[in-house]
């Protein structure tokens, strides 16, 4: 409108957001936009992930893609349907971390060959933990949009050297998944007996798998390094779930604020905040 200074419209949208919620959004952005899993693994093992990638089998990329899609399909069918629907219930992140660490230890003992066996189990446990965090932020885990938002968290890898820099930001990833999520939500609303192998859900899983597979490849590379073994596999899985729990906390904090203030206002404020705490 005439007479409105640049930026005034955005200020009008965001001025009703309380200082407490601004702080919550800042904390969420610090989780969502900063490097996570790869940096944590490098700090733990003291070697770059690229050293592990060089040790993977020649067909590792195709094998990881297949394992990732299978893991997501199995997890989506089982992980989100056994939690009690009590929005606001505190999340039990420690239990999920312990369980995923145990599966990582078992998988690490078998090296590269253990990935196909371990990944569906650890992915299911991570999705349950993500749903637990969603519930703690006031979401109904019985609602289709919440379940799809939980699955989408696995596409939120944070910034990475593997990203191309054009579509790795939080809202950019959400925009890239938006159509697939919308189609899947519509399908779930109309289909009581839906399962993850249905074409419309398979398309969403494929989109998530493309991004989640990057993190899985980095996990496999870390476990391929000498001296990692069972103990290292347990620790790497602990770092893996810790990373995605952070993504979930950030994502569902943003969604909680969007329910309160509207998506446009929260996104406008998010864009102005620094990526660090």
PDB file of C-alpha atoms in Angstrom:
ATOM      1  CA  UNK A   1       0.000   0.000   0.000  1.00  0.00           C
ATOM      2  CA  UNK A   2       1.029   3.584  -0.664  1.00  0.00           C
ATOM      3  CA  UNK A   3       2.883   5.182   2.221  1.00  0.00           C
ATOM      4  CA  UNK A   4       3.982   1.873   3.808  1.00  0.00           C
ATOM      5  CA  UNK A   5       7.715   1.811   4.396  1.00  0.00           C
ATOM      6  CA  UNK A   6       9.757  -1.220   3.276  1.00  0.00           C
ATOM      7  CA  UNK A   7       9.673  -3.853   5.984  1.00  0.00           C
ATOM      8  CA  UNK A   8       6.706  -2.255   7.757  1.00  0.00           C
ATOM      9  CA  UNK A   9       4.337  -4.932   6.501  1.00  0.00           C
ATOM     10  CA  UNK A  10       6.530  -7.668   7.936  1.00  0.00           C
ATOM     11  CA  UNK A  11       6.816  -5.822  11.236  1.00  0.00           C
ATOM     12  CA  UNK A  12       3.044  -5.603  11.395  1.00  0.00           C
ATOM     13  CA  UNK A  13       2.774  -9.377  10.903  1.00  0.00           C
ATOM     14  CA  UNK A  14       5.354 -10.247  13.550  1.00  0.00           C
ATOM     15  CA  UNK A  15       4.809  -7.619  16.235  1.00  0.00           C
ATOM     16  CA  UNK A  16       2.227  -9.719  18.121  1.00  0.00           C
ATOM     17  CA  UNK A  17       4.686 -12.571  18.656  1.00  0.00           C
ATOM     18  CA  UNK A  18       5.695 -12.527  22.319  1.00  0.00           C
ATOM     19  CA  UNK A  19       9.307 -12.257  23.446  1.00  0.00           C
ATOM     20  CA  UNK A  20       9.090 -15.763  24.894  1.00  0.00           C
ATOM     21  CA  UNK A  21       7.930 -17.197  21.578  1.00  0.00           C
ATOM     22  CA  UNK A  22      10.556 -15.189  19.696  1.00  0.00           C
ATOM     23  CA  UNK A  23      13.141 -16.886  21.880  1.00  0.00           C
ATOM     24  CA  UNK A  24      11.587 -20.281  21.172  1.00  0.00           C
ATOM     25  CA  UNK A  25      11.702 -19.593  17.428  1.00  0.00           C
ATOM     26  CA  UNK A  26      15.331 -18.506  17.671  1.00  0.00           C
ATOM     27  CA  UNK A  27      16.207 -21.740  19.471  1.00  0.00           C
ATOM     28  CA  UNK A  28      14.321 -23.726  16.837  1.00  0.00           C
ATOM     29  CA  UNK A  29      16.191 -22.027  13.995  1.00  0.00           C
ATOM     30  CA  UNK A  30      19.520 -22.687  15.721  1.00  0.00           C
ATOM     31  CA  UNK A  31      18.642 -26.398  15.689  1.00  0.00           C
ATOM     32  CA  UNK A  32      17.250 -26.514  12.148  1.00  0.00           C
ATOM     33  CA  UNK A  33      19.821 -24.469  10.236  1.00  0.00           C
ATOM     34  CA  UNK A  34      23.117 -25.604  11.755  1.00  0.00           C
ATOM     35  CA  UNK A  35      25.221 -28.653  10.862  1.00  0.00           C
ATOM     36  CA  UNK A  36      24.376 -31.620  13.010  1.00  0.00           C
ATOM     37  CA  UNK A  37      25.074 -35.299  12.455  1.00  0.00           C
ATOM     38  CA  UNK A  38      28.204 -35.087  10.302  1.00  0.00           C
ATOM     39  CA  UNK A  39      29.886 -32.595  12.612  1.00  0.00           C
ATOM     40  CA  UNK A  40      29.055 -34.710  15.657  1.00  0.00           C
ATOM     41  CA  UNK A  41      30.451 -37.871  14.075  1.00  0.00           C
ATOM     42  CA  UNK A  42      33.632 -36.078  12.975  1.00  0.00           C
ATOM     43  CA  UNK A  43      34.141 -34.798  16.507  1.00  0.00           C
ATOM     44  CA  UNK A  44      33.649 -38.330  17.858  1.00  0.00           C
ATOM     45  CA  UNK A  45      35.870 -40.323  15.507  1.00  0.00           C
ATOM     46  CA  UNK A  46      38.346 -37.562  14.702  1.00  0.00           C
ATOM     47  CA  UNK A  47      38.247 -38.287  10.969  1.00  0.00           C
ATOM     48  CA  UNK A  48      36.228 -36.769   8.134  1.00  0.00           C
ATOM     49  CA  UNK A  49      33.299 -38.746   6.758  1.00  0.00           C
ATOM     50  CA  UNK A  50      34.996 -38.859   3.351  1.00  0.00           C
ATOM     51  CA  UNK A  51      37.542 -41.360   4.733  1.00  0.00           C
ATOM     52  CA  UNK A  52      34.691 -43.749   5.497  1.00  0.00           C
ATOM     53  CA  UNK A  53      33.007 -43.230   2.132  1.00  0.00           C
ATOM     54  CA  UNK A  54      36.200 -44.352   0.408  1.00  0.00           C
ATOM     55  CA  UNK A  55      35.960 -47.658   2.313  1.00  0.00           C
ATOM     56  CA  UNK A  56      32.374 -48.460   1.327  1.00  0.00           C
ATOM     57  CA  UNK A  57      31.653 -51.074  -1.383  1.00  0.00           C
ATOM     58  CA  UNK A  58      31.490 -49.917  -4.991  1.00  0.00           C
ATOM     59  CA  UNK A  59      27.682 -50.270  -5.111  1.00  0.00           C
ATOM     60  CA  UNK A  60      27.134 -48.556  -1.751  1.00  0.00           C
ATOM     61  CA  UNK A  61      24.990 -45.710  -3.137  1.00  0.00           C
ATOM     62  CA  UNK A  62      22.364 -47.996  -4.654  1.00  0.00           C
ATOM     63  CA  UNK A  63      22.375 -50.265  -1.616  1.00  0.00           C
ATOM     64  CA  UNK A  64      21.840 -47.336   0.758  1.00  0.00           C
ATOM     65  CA  UNK A  65      19.015 -45.974  -1.400  1.00  0.00           C
ATOM     66  CA  UNK A  66      17.281 -49.362  -1.346  1.00  0.00           C
ATOM     67  CA  UNK A  67      17.803 -49.823   2.398  1.00  0.00           C
ATOM     68  CA  UNK A  68      16.579 -46.301   3.127  1.00  0.00           C
ATOM     69  CA  UNK A  69      13.349 -46.668   1.148  1.00  0.00           C
ATOM     70  CA  UNK A  70      12.632 -50.052   2.716  1.00  0.00           C
ATOM     71  CA  UNK A  71      13.333 -48.708   6.206  1.00  0.00           C
ATOM     72  CA  UNK A  72      11.057 -45.695   5.713  1.00  0.00           C
ATOM     73  CA  UNK A  73       8.243 -47.839   4.303  1.00  0.00           C
ATOM     74  CA  UNK A  74       8.363 -50.265   7.219  1.00  0.00           C
ATOM     75  CA  UNK A  75       8.742 -47.483   9.786  1.00  0.00           C
ATOM     76  CA  UNK A  76       5.863 -45.423   8.384  1.00  0.00           C
ATOM     77  CA  UNK A  77       3.553 -48.428   8.673  1.00  0.00           C
ATOM     78  CA  UNK A  78       4.420 -49.193  12.311  1.00  0.00           C
ATOM     79  CA  UNK A  79       6.046 -46.332  14.195  1.00  0.00           C
ATOM     80  CA  UNK A  80       3.265 -43.789  14.461  1.00  0.00           C
ATOM     81  CA  UNK A  81       0.290 -45.935  15.325  1.00  0.00           C
ATOM     82  CA  UNK A  82       1.121 -47.230  18.807  1.00  0.00           C
ATOM     83  CA  UNK A  83       1.575 -44.023  20.808  1.00  0.00           C
ATOM     84  CA  UNK A  84      -1.173 -42.850  23.143  1.00  0.00           C
ATOM     85  CA  UNK A  85      -2.785 -39.728  21.697  1.00  0.00           C
ATOM     86  CA  UNK A  86      -2.220 -37.343  24.610  1.00  0.00           C
ATOM     87  CA  UNK A  87      -1.033 -33.974  23.223  1.00  0.00           C
ATOM     88  CA  UNK A  88       1.254 -32.162  25.664  1.00  0.00           C
ATOM     89  CA  UNK A  89       2.628 -35.325  27.284  1.00  0.00           C
ATOM     90  CA  UNK A  90       6.358 -34.938  27.998  1.00  0.00           C
ATOM     91  CA  UNK A  91       8.662 -36.694  25.534  1.00  0.00           C
ATOM     92  CA  UNK A  92      10.778 -39.635  26.730  1.00  0.00           C
ATOM     93  CA  UNK A  93      13.803 -39.012  24.516  1.00  0.00           C
ATOM     94  CA  UNK A  94      16.274 -40.961  26.702  1.00  0.00           C
ATOM     95  CA  UNK A  95      14.474 -44.279  26.266  1.00  0.00           C
ATOM     96  CA  UNK A  96      14.507 -43.937  22.489  1.00  0.00           C
ATOM     97  CA  UNK A  97      18.192 -42.992  22.538  1.00  0.00           C
ATOM     98  CA  UNK A  98      19.022 -46.104  24.557  1.00  0.00           C
ATOM     99  CA  UNK A  99      17.054 -48.373  22.217  1.00  0.00           C
ATOM    100  CA  UNK A 100      18.659 -46.914  19.086  1.00  0.00           C
ATOM    101  CA  UNK A 101      22.118 -47.197  20.654  1.00  0.00           C
ATOM    102  CA  UNK A 102      21.532 -50.913  21.242  1.00  0.00           C
ATOM    103  CA  UNK A 103      20.496 -51.471  17.610  1.00  0.00           C
ATOM    104  CA  UNK A 104      23.556 -49.521  16.483  1.00  0.00           C
ATOM    105  CA  UNK A 105      25.787 -51.714  18.602  1.00  0.00           C
ATOM    106  CA  UNK A 106      24.334 -54.861  17.065  1.00  0.00           C
ATOM    107  CA  UNK A 107      24.577 -53.437  13.550  1.00  0.00           C
ATOM    108  CA  UNK A 108      28.107 -52.163  14.139  1.00  0.00           C
ATOM    109  CA  UNK A 109      29.234 -55.627  15.167  1.00  0.00           C
ATOM    110  CA  UNK A 110      28.365 -56.863  11.662  1.00  0.00           C
ATOM    111  CA  UNK A 111      29.812 -53.832   9.856  1.00  0.00           C
ATOM    112  CA  UNK A 112      28.443 -52.823   6.462  1.00  0.00           C
ATOM    113  CA  UNK A 113      26.402 -56.033   6.195  1.00  0.00           C
ATOM    114  CA  UNK A 114      24.440 -55.135   9.323  1.00  0.00           C
ATOM    115  CA  UNK A 115      23.030 -51.903   7.907  1.00  0.00           C
ATOM    116  CA  UNK A 116      20.104 -53.521   6.059  1.00  0.00           C
ATOM    117  CA  UNK A 117      19.051 -55.311   9.255  1.00  0.00           C
ATOM    118  CA  UNK A 118      19.622 -52.443  11.662  1.00  0.00           C
ATOM    119  CA  UNK A 119      18.290 -49.482   9.658  1.00  0.00           C
ATOM    120  CA  UNK A 120      14.554 -50.424   9.616  1.00  0.00           C
ATOM    121  CA  UNK A 121      14.626 -50.939  13.383  1.00  0.00           C
ATOM    122  CA  UNK A 122      16.506 -47.732  14.187  1.00  0.00           C
ATOM    123  CA  UNK A 123      14.371 -45.716  11.740  1.00  0.00           C
ATOM    124  CA  UNK A 124      11.178 -47.005  13.370  1.00  0.00           C
ATOM    125  CA  UNK A 125      12.512 -46.084  16.807  1.00  0.00           C
ATOM    126  CA  UNK A 126      13.520 -42.621  15.573  1.00  0.00           C
ATOM    127  CA  UNK A 127      10.075 -42.017  14.076  1.00  0.00           C
ATOM    128  CA  UNK A 128       8.485 -43.010  17.384  1.00  0.00           C
ATOM    129  CA  UNK A 129      10.777 -40.561  19.160  1.00  0.00           C
ATOM    130  CA  UNK A 130       9.913 -37.833  16.638  1.00  0.00           C
ATOM    131  CA  UNK A 131       6.200 -38.502  17.195  1.00  0.00           C
ATOM    132  CA  UNK A 132       6.789 -38.381  20.953  1.00  0.00           C
ATOM    133  CA  UNK A 133       8.342 -34.915  20.568  1.00  0.00           C
ATOM    134  CA  UNK A 134       5.469 -33.819  18.317  1.00  0.00           C
ATOM    135  CA  UNK A 135       3.020 -34.890  20.994  1.00  0.00           C
ATOM    136  CA  UNK A 136       4.944 -32.925  23.628  1.00  0.00           C
ATOM    137  CA  UNK A 137       4.476 -29.791  21.478  1.00  0.00           C
ATOM    138  CA  UNK A 138       0.701 -30.219  21.514  1.00  0.00           C
ATOM    139  CA  UNK A 139       0.226 -32.256  18.323  1.00  0.00           C
ATOM    140  CA  UNK A 140      -2.273 -35.094  18.004  1.00  0.00           C
ATOM    141  CA  UNK A 141      -0.395 -38.189  16.819  1.00  0.00           C
ATOM    142  CA  UNK A 142      -3.714 -39.608  15.637  1.00  0.00           C
ATOM    143  CA  UNK A 143      -4.039 -36.821  13.064  1.00  0.00           C
ATOM    144  CA  UNK A 144      -2.770 -37.521   9.558  1.00  0.00           C
ATOM    145  CA  UNK A 145      -1.004 -34.123   9.202  1.00  0.00           C
ATOM    146  CA  UNK A 146       1.002 -34.818  12.362  1.00  0.00           C
ATOM    147  CA  UNK A 147       2.041 -38.271  11.171  1.00  0.00           C
ATOM    148  CA  UNK A 148       3.163 -36.867   7.845  1.00  0.00           C
ATOM    149  CA  UNK A 149       5.005 -34.028   9.607  1.00  0.00           C
ATOM    150  CA  UNK A 150       6.837 -36.672  11.663  1.00  0.00           C
ATOM    151  CA  UNK A 151       7.913 -38.498   8.521  1.00  0.00           C
ATOM    152  CA  UNK A 152       9.013 -35.193   6.973  1.00  0.00           C
ATOM    153  CA  UNK A 153      11.425 -34.570   9.873  1.00  0.00           C
ATOM    154  CA  UNK A 154      13.711 -37.236   8.418  1.00  0.00           C
ATOM    155  CA  UNK A 155      14.184 -34.982   5.381  1.00  0.00           C
ATOM    156  CA  UNK A 156      15.406 -32.156   7.627  1.00  0.00           C
ATOM    157  CA  UNK A 157      19.078 -32.970   7.755  1.00  0.00           C
ATOM    158  CA  UNK A 158      20.353 -29.505   8.624  1.00  0.00           C
ATOM    159  CA  UNK A 159      23.054 -27.924   6.486  1.00  0.00           C
ATOM    160  CA  UNK A 160      25.602 -30.341   5.063  1.00  0.00           C
ATOM    161  CA  UNK A 161      28.529 -30.395   2.696  1.00  0.00           C
ATOM    162  CA  UNK A 162      26.387 -32.754   0.622  1.00  0.00           C
ATOM    163  CA  UNK A 163      23.710 -30.100   0.106  1.00  0.00           C
ATOM    164  CA  UNK A 164      23.783 -28.009  -3.051  1.00  0.00           C
ATOM    165  CA  UNK A 165      23.045 -24.851  -1.070  1.00  0.00           C
ATOM    166  CA  UNK A 166      19.869 -24.001  -2.985  1.00  0.00           C
ATOM    167  CA  UNK A 167      17.178 -26.024  -1.229  1.00  0.00           C
ATOM    168  CA  UNK A 168      18.628 -27.132   2.092  1.00  0.00           C
ATOM    169  CA  UNK A 169      17.090 -24.446   4.323  1.00  0.00           C
ATOM    170  CA  UNK A 170      14.251 -25.452   6.625  1.00  0.00           C
ATOM    171  CA  UNK A 171      11.433 -23.660   4.824  1.00  0.00           C
ATOM    172  CA  UNK A 172      12.897 -24.584   1.443  1.00  0.00           C
ATOM    173  CA  UNK A 173      12.703 -28.277   2.345  1.00  0.00           C
ATOM    174  CA  UNK A 174       9.143 -27.852   3.584  1.00  0.00           C
ATOM    175  CA  UNK A 175       8.217 -26.163   0.317  1.00  0.00           C
ATOM    176  CA  UNK A 176       9.830 -28.976  -1.686  1.00  0.00           C
ATOM    177  CA  UNK A 177       7.772 -31.571   0.196  1.00  0.00           C
ATOM    178  CA  UNK A 178       4.551 -29.545   0.380  1.00  0.00           C
ATOM    179  CA  UNK A 179       2.735 -31.066  -2.608  1.00  0.00           C
ATOM    180  CA  UNK A 180       3.648 -34.645  -1.670  1.00  0.00           C
ATOM    181  CA  UNK A 181       2.566 -34.020   1.936  1.00  0.00           C
ATOM    182  CA  UNK A 182      -0.713 -32.429   0.817  1.00  0.00           C
ATOM    183  CA  UNK A 183      -1.521 -35.331  -1.519  1.00  0.00           C
ATOM    184  CA  UNK A 184      -0.672 -37.877   1.182  1.00  0.00           C
ATOM    185  CA  UNK A 185      -2.819 -36.061   3.772  1.00  0.00           C
ATOM    186  CA  UNK A 186      -5.789 -36.040   1.395  1.00  0.00           C
ATOM    187  CA  UNK A 187      -5.320 -39.748   0.714  1.00  0.00           C
ATOM    188  CA  UNK A 188      -5.106 -40.626   4.423  1.00  0.00           C
ATOM    189  CA  UNK A 189      -8.242 -38.616   5.146  1.00  0.00           C
ATOM    190  CA  UNK A 190     -10.154 -40.706   2.606  1.00  0.00           C
ATOM    191  CA  UNK A 191      -8.583 -44.144   3.200  1.00  0.00           C
ATOM    192  CA  UNK A 192      -9.066 -45.881   6.547  1.00  0.00           C
ATOM    193  CA  UNK A 193      -6.879 -48.847   5.590  1.00  0.00           C
ATOM    194  CA  UNK A 194      -3.980 -46.880   4.110  1.00  0.00           C
ATOM    195  CA  UNK A 195      -0.445 -48.228   4.148  1.00  0.00           C
ATOM    196  CA  UNK A 196       2.930 -46.857   3.138  1.00  0.00           C
ATOM    197  CA  UNK A 197       3.052 -48.867  -0.098  1.00  0.00           C
ATOM    198  CA  UNK A 198       0.127 -46.913  -1.580  1.00  0.00           C
ATOM    199  CA  UNK A 199       1.395 -44.852  -4.563  1.00  0.00           C
ATOM    200  CA  UNK A 200       0.622 -41.432  -3.081  1.00  0.00           C
ATOM    201  CA  UNK A 201       2.428 -42.309   0.165  1.00  0.00           C
ATOM    202  CA  UNK A 202       5.239 -43.973  -1.744  1.00  0.00           C
ATOM    203  CA  UNK A 203       5.873 -40.671  -3.541  1.00  0.00           C
ATOM    204  CA  UNK A 204       6.260 -38.869  -0.221  1.00  0.00           C
ATOM    205  CA  UNK A 205       8.524 -41.601   1.124  1.00  0.00           C
ATOM    206  CA  UNK A 206      10.627 -41.350  -2.028  1.00  0.00           C
ATOM    207  CA  UNK A 207      11.013 -37.586  -1.550  1.00  0.00           C
ATOM    208  CA  UNK A 208      11.983 -38.030   2.100  1.00  0.00           C
ATOM    209  CA  UNK A 209      14.305 -40.938   1.284  1.00  0.00           C
ATOM    210  CA  UNK A 210      16.266 -38.787  -1.169  1.00  0.00           C
ATOM    211  CA  UNK A 211      17.287 -36.472   1.679  1.00  0.00           C
ATOM    212  CA  UNK A 212      17.338 -38.956   4.552  1.00  0.00           C
ATOM    213  CA  UNK A 213      19.588 -41.205   2.462  1.00  0.00           C
ATOM    214  CA  UNK A 214      22.336 -38.565   2.611  1.00  0.00           C
ATOM    215  CA  UNK A 215      22.407 -38.892   6.401  1.00  0.00           C
ATOM    216  CA  UNK A 216      22.217 -42.698   6.189  1.00  0.00           C
ATOM    217  CA  UNK A 217      25.183 -42.700   3.799  1.00  0.00           C
ATOM    218  CA  UNK A 218      27.201 -40.603   6.237  1.00  0.00           C
ATOM    219  CA  UNK A 219      26.237 -42.969   9.060  1.00  0.00           C
ATOM    220  CA  UNK A 220      27.316 -45.983   6.997  1.00  0.00           C
ATOM    221  CA  UNK A 221      30.584 -44.259   6.117  1.00  0.00           C
ATOM    222  CA  UNK A 222      31.334 -43.584   9.775  1.00  0.00           C
ATOM    223  CA  UNK A 223      30.618 -47.207  10.692  1.00  0.00           C
ATOM    224  CA  UNK A 224      32.896 -48.380   7.864  1.00  0.00           C
ATOM    225  CA  UNK A 225      35.948 -46.756   9.462  1.00  0.00           C
ATOM    226  CA  UNK A 226      38.430 -49.045  11.234  1.00  0.00           C
ATOM    227  CA  UNK A 227      38.086 -49.465  15.002  1.00  0.00           C
ATOM    228  CA  UNK A 228      34.469 -48.301  15.038  1.00  0.00           C
ATOM    229  CA  UNK A 229      32.848 -51.714  15.552  1.00  0.00           C
ATOM    230  CA  UNK A 230      29.987 -52.410  17.949  1.00  0.00           C
ATOM    231  CA  UNK A 231      30.829 -49.736  20.521  1.00  0.00           C
ATOM    232  CA  UNK A 232      31.326 -47.123  17.833  1.00  0.00           C
ATOM    233  CA  UNK A 233      28.149 -48.240  16.069  1.00  0.00           C
ATOM    234  CA  UNK A 234      26.185 -47.686  19.268  1.00  0.00           C
ATOM    235  CA  UNK A 235      27.655 -44.201  19.685  1.00  0.00           C
ATOM    236  CA  UNK A 236      27.078 -43.260  16.042  1.00  0.00           C
ATOM    237  CA  UNK A 237      23.440 -44.336  16.323  1.00  0.00           C
ATOM    238  CA  UNK A 238      23.176 -42.238  19.475  1.00  0.00           C
ATOM    239  CA  UNK A 239      24.466 -39.231  17.523  1.00  0.00           C
ATOM    240  CA  UNK A 240      22.080 -40.123  14.691  1.00  0.00           C
ATOM    241  CA  UNK A 241      18.940 -40.080  16.810  1.00  0.00           C
ATOM    242  CA  UNK A 242      20.158 -37.068  18.800  1.00  0.00           C
ATOM    243  CA  UNK A 243      20.432 -35.161  15.529  1.00  0.00           C
ATOM    244  CA  UNK A 244      16.915 -36.010  14.374  1.00  0.00           C
ATOM    245  CA  UNK A 245      15.471 -35.347  17.822  1.00  0.00           C
ATOM    246  CA  UNK A 246      16.925 -31.843  17.479  1.00  0.00           C
ATOM    247  CA  UNK A 247      15.324 -31.523  14.030  1.00  0.00           C
ATOM    248  CA  UNK A 248      12.011 -32.665  15.524  1.00  0.00           C
ATOM    249  CA  UNK A 249      12.200 -30.178  18.409  1.00  0.00           C
ATOM    250  CA  UNK A 250      12.871 -27.366  15.983  1.00  0.00           C
ATOM    251  CA  UNK A 251      10.197 -28.441  13.494  1.00  0.00           C
ATOM    252  CA  UNK A 252       7.395 -28.938  15.998  1.00  0.00           C
ATOM    253  CA  UNK A 253       8.271 -25.743  17.852  1.00  0.00           C
ATOM    254  CA  UNK A 254       7.824 -23.890  14.554  1.00  0.00           C
ATOM    255  CA  UNK A 255       4.522 -25.690  13.915  1.00  0.00           C
ATOM    256  CA  UNK A 256       3.285 -24.831  17.410  1.00  0.00           C
ATOM    257  CA  UNK A 257       4.044 -21.161  16.837  1.00  0.00           C
ATOM    258  CA  UNK A 258       2.438 -21.290  13.393  1.00  0.00           C
ATOM    259  CA  UNK A 259      -0.771 -22.583  14.962  1.00  0.00           C
ATOM    260  CA  UNK A 260      -0.688 -19.658  17.373  1.00  0.00           C
ATOM    261  CA  UNK A 261       0.350 -16.786  15.092  1.00  0.00           C
ATOM    262  CA  UNK A 262      -0.118 -18.056  11.541  1.00  0.00           C
ATOM    263  CA  UNK A 263       2.424 -19.499   9.108  1.00  0.00           C
ATOM    264  CA  UNK A 264       3.115 -16.236   7.317  1.00  0.00           C
ATOM    265  CA  UNK A 265       4.001 -14.287  10.478  1.00  0.00           C
ATOM    266  CA  UNK A 266       6.252 -17.031  11.868  1.00  0.00           C
ATOM    267  CA  UNK A 267       8.058 -17.537   8.557  1.00  0.00           C
ATOM    268  CA  UNK A 268       8.603 -13.786   8.226  1.00  0.00           C
ATOM    269  CA  UNK A 269      10.166 -13.586  11.692  1.00  0.00           C
ATOM    270  CA  UNK A 270      12.188 -16.783  11.111  1.00  0.00           C
ATOM    271  CA  UNK A 271      13.806 -15.174   8.060  1.00  0.00           C
ATOM    272  CA  UNK A 272      15.104 -12.279  10.156  1.00  0.00           C
ATOM    273  CA  UNK A 273      16.667 -14.367  12.914  1.00  0.00           C
ATOM    274  CA  UNK A 274      20.339 -15.448  12.909  1.00  0.00           C
ATOM    275  CA  UNK A 275      21.041 -19.151  12.441  1.00  0.00           C
ATOM    276  CA  UNK A 276      23.110 -19.283  15.634  1.00  0.00           C
ATOM    277  CA  UNK A 277      21.878 -18.921  19.190  1.00  0.00           C
TER     278      UNK A 277
END
